[in-house]
């Protein structure tokens, strides 16, 4: 039960006596079907014992109802709207949850995979590309790959990679697995404006064509911005003091107006080029901007990007904003555009607490994230979980950067050991059970070299991931049915989840 400031609660509750608790018709707290009479009565007794003004639901009150469930529902709604900015909780007594539409498996929900390591390379996804003898360990990301080799050699090797890493057959396989959308990471250099980095927009064209032919949707994801928005290799440019080659000390995208302007121009080019592409469902304006970027600055960029895409793109597109690993920050932002979505990336592989977690703990945490997803999806924006995986530690080769060691051994985890297959199957279903509460999800990634916890294709073959994502209902219905409470603790305003892949406190 959360700590409450009684005086503030009581003052706020007085205002509630003159208005129905469900201020937003699309959002409300509902008492769970599993709530017991004792649980509901206990919640009412606690709330009315100095924490809330319960006169509106007492006999003769404006909202009195003989139904215990309805009285309990009034109270949890009153509590929620008074404290949504503090802990985002609908559930102060274990009896309620947020509800903002259809629960369960919806036919039009996004279910997809990321096409990682293709048009924006990452050493851990395709280590063979970075271990080539001619590179002499001088390439740690796409920027250094091109700069060390020079344009012509880089173009030759990259073209071979682009022609083979994903083909139409891979897109057909994605469709056969019951998935309906792909998220395509692209870089600011895609149009060839930043030599020696090599243009690859022709492969974006090919992906859009294949998706159209196969009946898949495609979300274009600007994964890398000039100067780097996060300093990770997944932005195209690694930053920090732990590189094996010279790197900029820190990402600079957010400190350079020229870089921001160039980013907006890249978005305009993508919008104009794919405005009429039938498979393209929208554009994500920037992947994983750092969690410590100034909130006002980031929201200003998002607003500018929104203007560019609405002026030059398809008016029916989704415009997707990364939540920047900050939960409970986006309430009311861009409220007038119902086609704006949030993108949350949720991993359990990078923080010390996650790495040391037990198998049972990972399952419970997966289910516990439902509180965060419900809040983001119901109160902030329709939320897509744009990246997640089956990894439980950072042992994957080069996951933290080329030639960078994992941290897992520091916490007593043996990287050569893995959990049993049954755990990964349960882990997948527990996460899917939670992500299905939102607007959809994309697994990271469709395939990777020797990385089964990160490869959707391999996870399916190992029996970890369902073979038909379009028929999940029976697979995941009981995935979070534990004998004890699995709720996650509430997260405060601006709460940041564990840092994303690639983080090692470099700066």
Tab-separated table of C-alpha atoms in Angstrom:
chain	number	residue	atom	x	y	z
A	1	UNK	CA	0.000	0.000	0.000
A	2	UNK	CA	1.520	3.304	-1.051
A	3	UNK	CA	2.465	6.062	1.308
A	4	UNK	CA	-0.133	8.832	1.223
A	5	UNK	CA	-0.120	12.405	2.342
A	6	UNK	CA	-3.451	12.399	4.157
A	7	UNK	CA	-4.063	16.131	4.041
A	8	UNK	CA	-3.488	16.413	0.302
A	9	UNK	CA	-5.594	13.347	-0.357
A	10	UNK	CA	-8.502	14.666	1.657
A	11	UNK	CA	-8.407	18.088	0.002
A	12	UNK	CA	-8.301	16.528	-3.458
A	13	UNK	CA	-11.130	14.166	-2.561
A	14	UNK	CA	-13.451	17.064	-1.754
A	15	UNK	CA	-13.263	18.190	-5.377
A	16	UNK	CA	-14.223	14.695	-6.426
A	17	UNK	CA	-17.562	14.964	-4.650
A	18	UNK	CA	-18.819	17.278	-7.401
A	19	UNK	CA	-17.713	15.252	-10.444
A	20	UNK	CA	-17.911	11.632	-11.577
A	21	UNK	CA	-14.670	9.754	-11.007
A	22	UNK	CA	-14.215	8.740	-14.653
A	23	UNK	CA	-13.140	12.088	-16.061
A	24	UNK	CA	-12.024	10.544	-19.356
A	25	UNK	CA	-14.570	8.389	-21.161
A	26	UNK	CA	-11.864	6.231	-22.743
A	27	UNK	CA	-10.081	5.491	-19.471
A	28	UNK	CA	-11.180	4.157	-16.118
A	29	UNK	CA	-10.134	1.898	-13.305
A	30	UNK	CA	-12.110	-1.293	-13.100
A	31	UNK	CA	-12.270	-3.782	-10.275
A	32	UNK	CA	-10.717	-7.067	-11.321
A	33	UNK	CA	-12.944	-10.074	-11.859
A	34	UNK	CA	-10.775	-11.873	-9.314
A	35	UNK	CA	-11.391	-9.276	-6.567
A	36	UNK	CA	-12.964	-10.808	-3.466
A	37	UNK	CA	-15.686	-9.303	-1.294
A	38	UNK	CA	-13.205	-9.021	1.571
A	39	UNK	CA	-10.687	-7.331	-0.728
A	40	UNK	CA	-13.168	-4.747	-1.997
A	41	UNK	CA	-14.550	-4.045	1.469
A	42	UNK	CA	-11.043	-3.764	2.852
A	43	UNK	CA	-10.135	-1.206	0.178
A	44	UNK	CA	-13.229	0.832	0.984
A	45	UNK	CA	-12.577	0.680	4.730
A	46	UNK	CA	-8.983	1.812	4.274
A	47	UNK	CA	-9.833	4.621	1.839
A	48	UNK	CA	-12.650	5.942	4.016
A	49	UNK	CA	-10.500	5.883	7.136
A	50	UNK	CA	-9.108	9.376	6.624
A	51	UNK	CA	-7.657	8.917	3.146
A	52	UNK	CA	-10.619	9.891	0.987
A	53	UNK	CA	-13.902	11.714	1.466
A	54	UNK	CA	-16.320	8.819	1.011
A	55	UNK	CA	-19.512	10.799	1.547
A	56	UNK	CA	-20.414	10.683	-2.177
A	57	UNK	CA	-20.771	6.885	-2.026
A	58	UNK	CA	-22.416	6.645	1.370
A	59	UNK	CA	-26.187	6.237	1.572
A	60	UNK	CA	-27.780	9.460	0.400
A	61	UNK	CA	-24.595	10.473	-1.400
A	62	UNK	CA	-24.540	11.521	-5.050
A	63	UNK	CA	-22.832	8.330	-6.210
A	64	UNK	CA	-24.171	5.835	-3.721
A	65	UNK	CA	-24.768	2.416	-5.227
A	66	UNK	CA	-25.819	-0.730	-3.382
A	67	UNK	CA	-23.242	-2.687	-5.387
A	68	UNK	CA	-20.036	-3.153	-3.412
A	69	UNK	CA	-18.106	-3.490	-6.686
A	70	UNK	CA	-19.367	-0.154	-7.996
A	71	UNK	CA	-18.572	1.641	-4.760
A	72	UNK	CA	-15.063	0.165	-4.814
A	73	UNK	CA	-14.707	1.225	-8.448
A	74	UNK	CA	-15.617	4.820	-7.592
A	75	UNK	CA	-12.891	4.875	-4.945
A	76	UNK	CA	-10.098	3.469	-7.104
A	77	UNK	CA	-10.960	5.975	-9.843
A	78	UNK	CA	-10.904	8.836	-7.344
A	79	UNK	CA	-7.529	7.662	-6.069
A	80	UNK	CA	-6.119	7.219	-9.566
A	81	UNK	CA	-6.941	10.667	-10.910
A	82	UNK	CA	-5.558	12.344	-7.804
A	83	UNK	CA	-2.265	10.490	-8.011
A	84	UNK	CA	-1.675	9.633	-11.674
A	85	UNK	CA	1.234	12.076	-11.818
A	86	UNK	CA	2.871	10.468	-8.784
A	87	UNK	CA	2.703	6.722	-9.169
A	88	UNK	CA	0.344	5.982	-12.052
A	89	UNK	CA	-1.410	3.397	-9.951
A	90	UNK	CA	-5.005	2.357	-10.355
A	91	UNK	CA	-4.553	-0.263	-7.729
A	92	UNK	CA	-3.910	0.824	-4.154
A	93	UNK	CA	-5.282	-2.386	-2.663
A	94	UNK	CA	-4.682	-5.133	-5.224
A	95	UNK	CA	-8.272	-5.130	-6.486
A	96	UNK	CA	-8.245	-2.992	-9.676
A	97	UNK	CA	-6.523	-2.288	-12.964
A	98	UNK	CA	-6.607	0.307	-15.710
A	99	UNK	CA	-8.916	-0.350	-18.616
A	100	UNK	CA	-9.061	1.747	-21.765
A	101	UNK	CA	-10.625	-0.442	-24.397
A	102	UNK	CA	-10.747	-4.026	-25.520
A	103	UNK	CA	-8.765	-6.431	-23.392
A	104	UNK	CA	-7.261	-9.573	-24.814
A	105	UNK	CA	-6.065	-10.347	-28.310
A	106	UNK	CA	-7.179	-7.890	-30.981
A	107	UNK	CA	-6.921	-8.657	-34.693
A	108	UNK	CA	-5.592	-5.205	-35.621
A	109	UNK	CA	-2.914	-4.951	-32.928
A	110	UNK	CA	0.680	-4.580	-34.113
A	111	UNK	CA	2.612	-7.828	-33.742
A	112	UNK	CA	5.976	-7.686	-35.377
A	113	UNK	CA	9.732	-7.933	-35.429
A	114	UNK	CA	12.548	-5.479	-35.885
A	115	UNK	CA	14.836	-5.865	-38.878
A	116	UNK	CA	17.891	-5.152	-36.774
A	117	UNK	CA	21.447	-5.183	-38.060
A	118	UNK	CA	20.435	-4.668	-41.699
A	119	UNK	CA	20.452	-0.999	-42.727
A	120	UNK	CA	22.000	0.099	-39.423
A	121	UNK	CA	24.704	-2.364	-38.440
A	122	UNK	CA	25.445	-3.413	-34.877
A	123	UNK	CA	28.497	-5.571	-34.112
A	124	UNK	CA	26.646	-7.968	-31.807
A	125	UNK	CA	23.961	-8.772	-34.390
A	126	UNK	CA	26.412	-9.509	-37.197
A	127	UNK	CA	29.851	-9.925	-35.614
A	128	UNK	CA	31.132	-11.476	-38.843
A	129	UNK	CA	30.878	-8.070	-40.525
A	130	UNK	CA	33.192	-6.482	-37.950
A	131	UNK	CA	35.655	-9.342	-37.600
A	132	UNK	CA	36.752	-9.167	-41.238
A	133	UNK	CA	40.584	-9.195	-41.446
A	134	UNK	CA	40.693	-6.066	-43.590
A	135	UNK	CA	39.112	-4.060	-40.755
A	136	UNK	CA	41.911	-4.845	-38.274
A	137	UNK	CA	39.568	-4.181	-35.343
A	138	UNK	CA	39.197	-0.546	-36.381
A	139	UNK	CA	35.418	-0.638	-36.943
A	140	UNK	CA	33.017	-0.561	-34.014
A	141	UNK	CA	29.902	0.858	-35.716
A	142	UNK	CA	28.700	1.811	-39.196
A	143	UNK	CA	30.472	5.183	-39.088
A	144	UNK	CA	33.916	3.744	-38.341
A	145	UNK	CA	33.265	0.840	-40.731
A	146	UNK	CA	32.867	3.249	-43.635
A	147	UNK	CA	35.553	5.712	-42.558
A	148	UNK	CA	38.229	3.065	-42.047
A	149	UNK	CA	37.550	1.154	-45.275
A	150	UNK	CA	36.751	4.151	-47.460
A	151	UNK	CA	33.672	4.566	-49.592
A	152	UNK	CA	34.313	2.033	-52.365
A	153	UNK	CA	35.360	-0.888	-50.165
A	154	UNK	CA	32.649	-0.116	-47.630
A	155	UNK	CA	30.058	0.012	-50.411
A	156	UNK	CA	31.180	-3.369	-51.758
A	157	UNK	CA	30.994	-5.131	-48.396
A	158	UNK	CA	27.799	-3.409	-47.289
A	159	UNK	CA	26.026	-4.182	-50.550
A	160	UNK	CA	26.838	-7.866	-50.088
A	161	UNK	CA	25.437	-7.643	-46.571
A	162	UNK	CA	22.274	-5.764	-47.585
A	163	UNK	CA	21.605	-8.220	-50.408
A	164	UNK	CA	21.747	-11.243	-48.123
A	165	UNK	CA	20.957	-10.370	-44.499
A	166	UNK	CA	17.252	-9.871	-45.234
A	167	UNK	CA	15.599	-11.042	-48.439
A	168	UNK	CA	12.030	-11.388	-49.613
A	169	UNK	CA	12.076	-14.946	-48.246
A	170	UNK	CA	12.658	-13.557	-44.743
A	171	UNK	CA	9.690	-11.225	-45.143
A	172	UNK	CA	7.583	-14.171	-46.284
A	173	UNK	CA	8.664	-16.115	-43.207
A	174	UNK	CA	7.645	-13.206	-40.986
A	175	UNK	CA	4.212	-13.309	-42.586
A	176	UNK	CA	3.970	-17.089	-42.160
A	177	UNK	CA	4.661	-16.754	-38.436
A	178	UNK	CA	1.465	-14.741	-38.032
A	179	UNK	CA	3.217	-11.393	-37.626
A	180	UNK	CA	1.726	-8.360	-39.343
A	181	UNK	CA	4.293	-5.550	-39.202
A	182	UNK	CA	8.030	-4.935	-39.365
A	183	UNK	CA	9.958	-2.100	-37.749
A	184	UNK	CA	12.778	-1.032	-40.065
A	185	UNK	CA	15.715	0.817	-38.456
A	186	UNK	CA	17.304	3.356	-40.824
A	187	UNK	CA	20.092	5.892	-40.442
A	188	UNK	CA	20.354	9.573	-41.265
A	189	UNK	CA	22.827	8.603	-44.004
A	190	UNK	CA	20.288	6.471	-45.915
A	191	UNK	CA	20.038	8.952	-48.798
A	192	UNK	CA	23.798	9.137	-49.362
A	193	UNK	CA	24.322	12.679	-48.072
A	194	UNK	CA	27.099	11.801	-45.631
A	195	UNK	CA	30.004	10.078	-47.461
A	196	UNK	CA	31.856	7.866	-46.925
A	197	UNK	CA	28.763	6.391	-45.233
A	198	UNK	CA	26.924	4.536	-47.959
A	199	UNK	CA	23.358	5.180	-49.137
A	200	UNK	CA	20.931	2.298	-48.681
A	201	UNK	CA	17.507	3.835	-49.297
A	202	UNK	CA	17.039	1.453	-52.235
A	203	UNK	CA	16.695	-1.331	-49.670
A	204	UNK	CA	14.021	0.653	-47.830
A	205	UNK	CA	12.238	0.735	-51.198
A	206	UNK	CA	12.629	-3.024	-51.505
A	207	UNK	CA	11.331	-3.616	-47.987
A	208	UNK	CA	8.259	-1.470	-48.664
A	209	UNK	CA	7.619	-3.363	-51.894
A	210	UNK	CA	7.931	-6.786	-50.270
A	211	UNK	CA	5.678	-5.747	-47.382
A	212	UNK	CA	3.076	-4.543	-49.860
A	213	UNK	CA	3.206	-7.789	-51.826
A	214	UNK	CA	2.968	-9.939	-48.699
A	215	UNK	CA	0.393	-7.937	-46.761
A	216	UNK	CA	2.740	-6.685	-44.044
A	217	UNK	CA	2.874	-3.206	-42.547
A	218	UNK	CA	6.163	-1.347	-42.164
A	219	UNK	CA	7.146	1.244	-39.560
A	220	UNK	CA	10.174	3.290	-40.625
A	221	UNK	CA	12.320	3.916	-37.546
A	222	UNK	CA	14.985	6.645	-37.601
A	223	UNK	CA	17.545	4.738	-35.580
A	224	UNK	CA	20.506	7.093	-35.935
A	225	UNK	CA	20.737	10.897	-35.990
A	226	UNK	CA	23.722	13.166	-36.825
A	227	UNK	CA	25.995	13.477	-33.811
A	228	UNK	CA	24.255	10.472	-32.185
A	229	UNK	CA	21.249	10.821	-29.899
A	230	UNK	CA	22.539	8.253	-27.392
A	231	UNK	CA	26.179	7.376	-28.071
A	232	UNK	CA	25.435	3.724	-28.811
A	233	UNK	CA	26.574	1.788	-31.864
A	234	UNK	CA	22.910	1.398	-32.787
A	235	UNK	CA	22.872	5.122	-33.652
A	236	UNK	CA	25.655	4.583	-36.184
A	237	UNK	CA	28.214	6.406	-34.034
A	238	UNK	CA	29.629	5.126	-30.742
A	239	UNK	CA	30.671	7.671	-28.112
A	240	UNK	CA	32.516	7.408	-24.823
A	241	UNK	CA	35.826	6.566	-23.221
A	242	UNK	CA	35.641	2.773	-23.510
A	243	UNK	CA	35.986	2.452	-27.275
A	244	UNK	CA	38.842	0.468	-28.788
A	245	UNK	CA	39.261	3.283	-31.339
A	246	UNK	CA	38.986	7.042	-30.892
A	247	UNK	CA	35.397	8.073	-30.219
A	248	UNK	CA	33.690	11.364	-29.493
A	249	UNK	CA	33.513	11.765	-25.707
A	250	UNK	CA	29.703	12.012	-25.681
A	251	UNK	CA	26.738	12.164	-28.063
A	252	UNK	CA	26.164	15.662	-29.466
A	253	UNK	CA	22.871	15.539	-31.378
A	254	UNK	CA	20.988	17.288	-28.587
A	255	UNK	CA	23.560	20.081	-28.252
A	256	UNK	CA	23.792	21.055	-31.910
A	257	UNK	CA	20.947	22.882	-33.672
A	258	UNK	CA	22.439	22.027	-37.053
A	259	UNK	CA	22.203	18.321	-36.282
A	260	UNK	CA	18.577	18.690	-35.217
A	261	UNK	CA	17.750	20.590	-38.412
A	262	UNK	CA	19.461	17.905	-40.489
A	263	UNK	CA	17.435	15.234	-38.676
A	264	UNK	CA	14.190	17.011	-39.537
A	265	UNK	CA	15.278	17.220	-43.181
A	266	UNK	CA	15.926	13.470	-43.201
A	267	UNK	CA	12.428	12.869	-41.836
A	268	UNK	CA	11.025	15.121	-44.555
A	269	UNK	CA	12.799	13.071	-47.230
A	270	UNK	CA	11.416	9.818	-45.852
A	271	UNK	CA	7.932	11.315	-45.596
A	272	UNK	CA	7.949	12.566	-49.173
A	273	UNK	CA	9.413	9.367	-50.578
A	274	UNK	CA	6.968	6.977	-48.850
A	275	UNK	CA	3.852	9.116	-48.606
A	276	UNK	CA	2.008	6.875	-51.061
A	277	UNK	CA	3.667	3.566	-50.133
A	278	UNK	CA	0.745	1.362	-49.159
A	279	UNK	CA	2.679	-0.790	-46.689
A	280	UNK	CA	4.182	2.069	-44.678
A	281	UNK	CA	2.071	2.648	-41.548
A	282	UNK	CA	4.130	5.488	-40.112
A	283	UNK	CA	7.497	6.823	-38.994
A	284	UNK	CA	9.244	6.765	-35.630
A	285	UNK	CA	10.982	10.125	-35.362
A	286	UNK	CA	14.003	8.973	-33.309
A	287	UNK	CA	15.079	5.759	-31.635
A	288	UNK	CA	16.139	5.754	-27.982
A	289	UNK	CA	17.113	9.369	-27.320
A	290	UNK	CA	19.076	9.385	-24.071
A	291	UNK	CA	17.075	9.329	-20.863
A	292	UNK	CA	18.834	12.452	-19.578
A	293	UNK	CA	18.079	14.680	-22.578
A	294	UNK	CA	16.254	17.765	-21.397
A	295	UNK	CA	12.512	17.053	-21.423
A	296	UNK	CA	11.589	20.444	-22.892
A	297	UNK	CA	14.146	20.082	-25.664
A	298	UNK	CA	12.999	16.572	-26.557
A	299	UNK	CA	9.339	17.522	-26.639
A	300	UNK	CA	10.168	20.520	-28.832
A	301	UNK	CA	11.950	18.221	-31.279
A	302	UNK	CA	9.039	15.787	-31.259
A	303	UNK	CA	6.604	18.630	-31.982
A	304	UNK	CA	8.780	19.830	-34.885
A	305	UNK	CA	9.077	16.306	-36.271
A	306	UNK	CA	5.315	15.892	-35.982
A	307	UNK	CA	4.799	19.068	-38.025
A	308	UNK	CA	7.202	17.876	-40.719
A	309	UNK	CA	5.543	14.473	-41.036
A	310	UNK	CA	2.013	15.836	-41.059
A	311	UNK	CA	2.960	18.389	-43.726
A	312	UNK	CA	4.876	16.029	-45.988
A	313	UNK	CA	3.696	12.510	-45.141
A	314	UNK	CA	0.548	10.440	-45.243
A	315	UNK	CA	-2.112	11.955	-42.942
A	316	UNK	CA	-3.178	8.453	-41.880
A	317	UNK	CA	0.279	7.515	-40.607
A	318	UNK	CA	1.128	6.732	-37.024
A	319	UNK	CA	3.763	9.120	-35.728
A	320	UNK	CA	5.772	7.334	-33.064
A	321	UNK	CA	7.765	8.937	-30.252
A	322	UNK	CA	10.244	7.019	-28.122
A	323	UNK	CA	9.409	7.423	-24.445
A	324	UNK	CA	13.150	7.966	-23.907
A	325	UNK	CA	13.063	5.328	-21.147
A	326	UNK	CA	10.971	7.741	-19.086
A	327	UNK	CA	7.671	6.364	-17.929
A	328	UNK	CA	4.969	8.769	-16.763
A	329	UNK	CA	6.303	11.792	-18.690
A	330	UNK	CA	3.924	12.109	-21.625
A	331	UNK	CA	0.470	12.742	-20.185
A	332	UNK	CA	-1.269	15.439	-22.270
A	333	UNK	CA	1.555	15.775	-24.814
A	334	UNK	CA	0.283	16.098	-28.421
A	335	UNK	CA	-3.169	15.283	-27.112
A	336	UNK	CA	-4.958	16.490	-30.251
A	337	UNK	CA	-3.499	13.831	-32.577
A	338	UNK	CA	-4.941	10.388	-31.923
A	339	UNK	CA	-2.454	8.789	-34.325
A	340	UNK	CA	0.549	9.624	-32.142
A	341	UNK	CA	1.955	6.531	-30.401
A	342	UNK	CA	4.584	6.001	-27.720
A	343	UNK	CA	7.376	3.455	-28.122
A	344	UNK	CA	8.606	1.749	-24.933
A	345	UNK	CA	11.672	-0.512	-24.949
A	346	UNK	CA	11.648	-2.999	-22.112
A	347	UNK	CA	14.599	-5.281	-21.472
A	348	UNK	CA	15.592	-7.379	-18.467
A	349	UNK	CA	19.230	-7.867	-19.405
A	350	UNK	CA	21.285	-4.808	-18.520
A	351	UNK	CA	20.849	-3.575	-14.963
A	352	UNK	CA	22.574	-5.438	-12.113
A	353	UNK	CA	19.203	-6.253	-10.555
A	354	UNK	CA	17.948	-7.798	-13.797
A	355	UNK	CA	21.139	-9.752	-14.422
A	356	UNK	CA	21.010	-11.241	-10.905
A	357	UNK	CA	17.306	-12.026	-11.178
A	358	UNK	CA	16.013	-15.578	-10.762
A	359	UNK	CA	13.922	-17.246	-13.502
A	360	UNK	CA	10.808	-16.826	-11.357
A	361	UNK	CA	11.728	-13.204	-10.783
A	362	UNK	CA	11.957	-12.552	-14.528
A	363	UNK	CA	8.496	-14.026	-15.045
A	364	UNK	CA	6.992	-11.961	-12.266
A	365	UNK	CA	8.658	-8.800	-13.480
A	366	UNK	CA	7.380	-9.464	-17.007
A	367	UNK	CA	3.833	-9.630	-15.683
A	368	UNK	CA	4.392	-6.726	-13.314
A	369	UNK	CA	5.191	-4.407	-16.207
A	370	UNK	CA	1.461	-4.476	-16.935
A	371	UNK	CA	1.014	-1.523	-14.603
A	372	UNK	CA	3.449	0.588	-16.616
A	373	UNK	CA	1.965	-0.449	-19.971
A	374	UNK	CA	-1.574	0.207	-18.763
A	375	UNK	CA	-0.645	3.678	-17.580
A	376	UNK	CA	1.238	4.631	-20.727
A	377	UNK	CA	-1.333	3.124	-23.064
A	378	UNK	CA	-4.433	4.417	-21.272
A	379	UNK	CA	-3.349	7.769	-19.880
A	380	UNK	CA	-0.450	8.957	-22.019
A	381	UNK	CA	-0.569	7.594	-25.593
A	382	UNK	CA	-1.335	4.282	-27.270
A	383	UNK	CA	1.888	2.463	-26.518
A	384	UNK	CA	3.863	0.020	-28.641
A	385	UNK	CA	6.601	-2.022	-27.004
A	386	UNK	CA	9.019	-1.436	-29.849
A	387	UNK	CA	11.846	-3.586	-28.496
A	388	UNK	CA	12.018	-6.557	-26.144
A	389	UNK	CA	13.819	-9.877	-26.126
A	390	UNK	CA	14.289	-13.120	-24.237
A	391	UNK	CA	17.708	-12.127	-22.895
A	392	UNK	CA	18.235	-12.113	-19.138
A	393	UNK	CA	21.815	-10.802	-19.100
A	394	UNK	CA	24.375	-8.954	-21.244
A	395	UNK	CA	26.436	-12.041	-22.129
A	396	UNK	CA	25.795	-11.829	-25.857
A	397	UNK	CA	29.089	-11.249	-27.671
A	398	UNK	CA	29.680	-7.516	-28.341
A	399	UNK	CA	26.253	-6.609	-26.925
A	400	UNK	CA	27.841	-3.754	-24.968
A	401	UNK	CA	30.029	-2.725	-27.873
A	402	UNK	CA	32.659	-4.262	-30.116
A	403	UNK	CA	35.305	-6.043	-28.017
A	404	UNK	CA	33.591	-4.857	-24.818
A	405	UNK	CA	33.163	-7.547	-22.127
A	406	UNK	CA	29.844	-8.335	-20.456
A	407	UNK	CA	29.120	-7.271	-16.898
A	408	UNK	CA	27.237	-10.449	-15.978
A	409	UNK	CA	30.303	-12.264	-14.558
A	410	UNK	CA	30.743	-9.363	-12.123
A	411	UNK	CA	27.402	-10.408	-10.609
A	412	UNK	CA	28.122	-14.115	-10.393
A	413	UNK	CA	26.463	-15.089	-13.678
A	414	UNK	CA	28.278	-17.663	-15.795
A	415	UNK	CA	27.863	-16.653	-19.414
A	416	UNK	CA	28.206	-20.215	-20.678
A	417	UNK	CA	25.118	-21.271	-18.714
A	418	UNK	CA	21.539	-20.818	-19.863
A	419	UNK	CA	18.160	-21.480	-18.331
A	420	UNK	CA	16.035	-24.419	-19.408
A	421	UNK	CA	13.947	-24.244	-22.593
A	422	UNK	CA	10.735	-24.248	-20.561
A	423	UNK	CA	11.784	-21.021	-18.876
A	424	UNK	CA	12.282	-19.182	-22.177
A	425	UNK	CA	8.892	-20.397	-23.407
A	426	UNK	CA	7.251	-19.143	-20.212
A	427	UNK	CA	9.281	-15.927	-20.345
A	428	UNK	CA	8.082	-15.223	-23.886
A	429	UNK	CA	4.445	-15.814	-22.979
A	430	UNK	CA	4.602	-13.741	-19.808
A	431	UNK	CA	5.983	-10.794	-21.760
A	432	UNK	CA	3.474	-11.232	-24.565
A	433	UNK	CA	0.683	-11.322	-21.998
A	434	UNK	CA	1.791	-7.852	-20.871
A	435	UNK	CA	2.651	-6.293	-24.247
A	436	UNK	CA	-0.740	-7.342	-25.644
A	437	UNK	CA	-2.333	-4.910	-23.186
A	438	UNK	CA	-0.946	-2.044	-25.272
A	439	UNK	CA	-1.118	-1.075	-28.931
A	440	UNK	CA	1.279	-3.811	-30.008
A	441	UNK	CA	4.874	-4.974	-29.969
A	442	UNK	CA	8.017	-5.619	-32.023
A	443	UNK	CA	10.527	-8.262	-30.902
A	444	UNK	CA	14.191	-7.272	-31.200
A	445	UNK	CA	15.231	-8.705	-33.600
A	446	UNK	CA	14.044	-11.045	-36.380
A	447	UNK	CA	17.445	-12.723	-36.573
A	448	UNK	CA	20.992	-12.421	-35.268
A	449	UNK	CA	24.162	-14.459	-35.596
A	450	UNK	CA	24.401	-17.010	-32.761
A	451	UNK	CA	22.011	-15.120	-30.469
A	452	UNK	CA	18.921	-17.283	-29.846
A	453	UNK	CA	17.557	-15.058	-27.051
A	454	UNK	CA	17.588	-12.143	-29.482
A	455	UNK	CA	16.422	-13.930	-32.641
A	456	UNK	CA	12.701	-14.370	-33.198
A	457	UNK	CA	13.298	-16.916	-35.954
A	458	UNK	CA	15.548	-19.083	-33.791
A	459	UNK	CA	13.317	-18.704	-30.738
A	460	UNK	CA	10.442	-20.115	-32.773
A	461	UNK	CA	12.553	-23.059	-33.890
A	462	UNK	CA	13.559	-23.793	-30.294
A	463	UNK	CA	9.933	-23.784	-29.188
A	464	UNK	CA	10.294	-20.651	-27.080
A	465	UNK	CA	8.148	-18.343	-29.188
A	466	UNK	CA	4.662	-19.197	-30.493
A	467	UNK	CA	4.584	-20.285	-34.137
A	468	UNK	CA	1.471	-18.271	-34.899
A	469	UNK	CA	1.449	-14.763	-33.470
A	470	UNK	CA	-2.023	-14.121	-34.870
A	471	UNK	CA	-3.514	-16.758	-32.539
A	472	UNK	CA	-2.020	-15.864	-29.176
A	473	UNK	CA	-5.115	-15.952	-26.984
A	474	UNK	CA	-4.844	-19.564	-25.832
A	475	UNK	CA	-1.037	-19.416	-25.666
A	476	UNK	CA	-0.847	-16.511	-23.240
A	477	UNK	CA	-4.154	-16.507	-21.352
A	478	UNK	CA	-2.754	-17.996	-18.136
A	479	UNK	CA	0.849	-16.816	-18.511
A	480	UNK	CA	0.560	-14.462	-15.543
A	481	UNK	CA	-1.610	-16.590	-13.287
A	482	UNK	CA	0.614	-16.893	-10.245
A	483	UNK	CA	-0.437	-18.060	-6.812
A	484	UNK	CA	0.899	-14.876	-5.238
A	485	UNK	CA	0.752	-11.198	-6.099
A	486	UNK	CA	2.805	-10.301	-9.205
A	487	UNK	CA	2.151	-6.590	-9.276
A	488	UNK	CA	5.184	-4.371	-9.838
A	489	UNK	CA	5.838	-1.541	-7.440
A	490	UNK	CA	4.562	1.839	-8.694
A	491	UNK	CA	7.006	3.973	-10.629
A	492	UNK	CA	7.269	7.670	-9.862
A	493	UNK	CA	6.905	10.556	-12.298
A	494	UNK	CA	9.656	10.563	-14.893
A	495	UNK	CA	10.824	7.136	-13.779
A	496	UNK	CA	13.518	5.661	-16.027
A	497	UNK	CA	13.699	1.960	-16.752
A	498	UNK	CA	17.016	0.159	-16.879
A	499	UNK	CA	19.417	1.645	-19.456
A	500	UNK	CA	19.173	0.095	-22.930
A	501	UNK	CA	21.557	-2.180	-24.769
A	502	UNK	CA	24.985	-0.673	-25.204
A	503	UNK	CA	25.112	1.222	-21.904
A	504	UNK	CA	28.183	0.934	-19.709
A	505	UNK	CA	28.299	4.370	-18.088
A	506	UNK	CA	30.682	5.554	-20.807
A	507	UNK	CA	30.403	9.264	-20.006
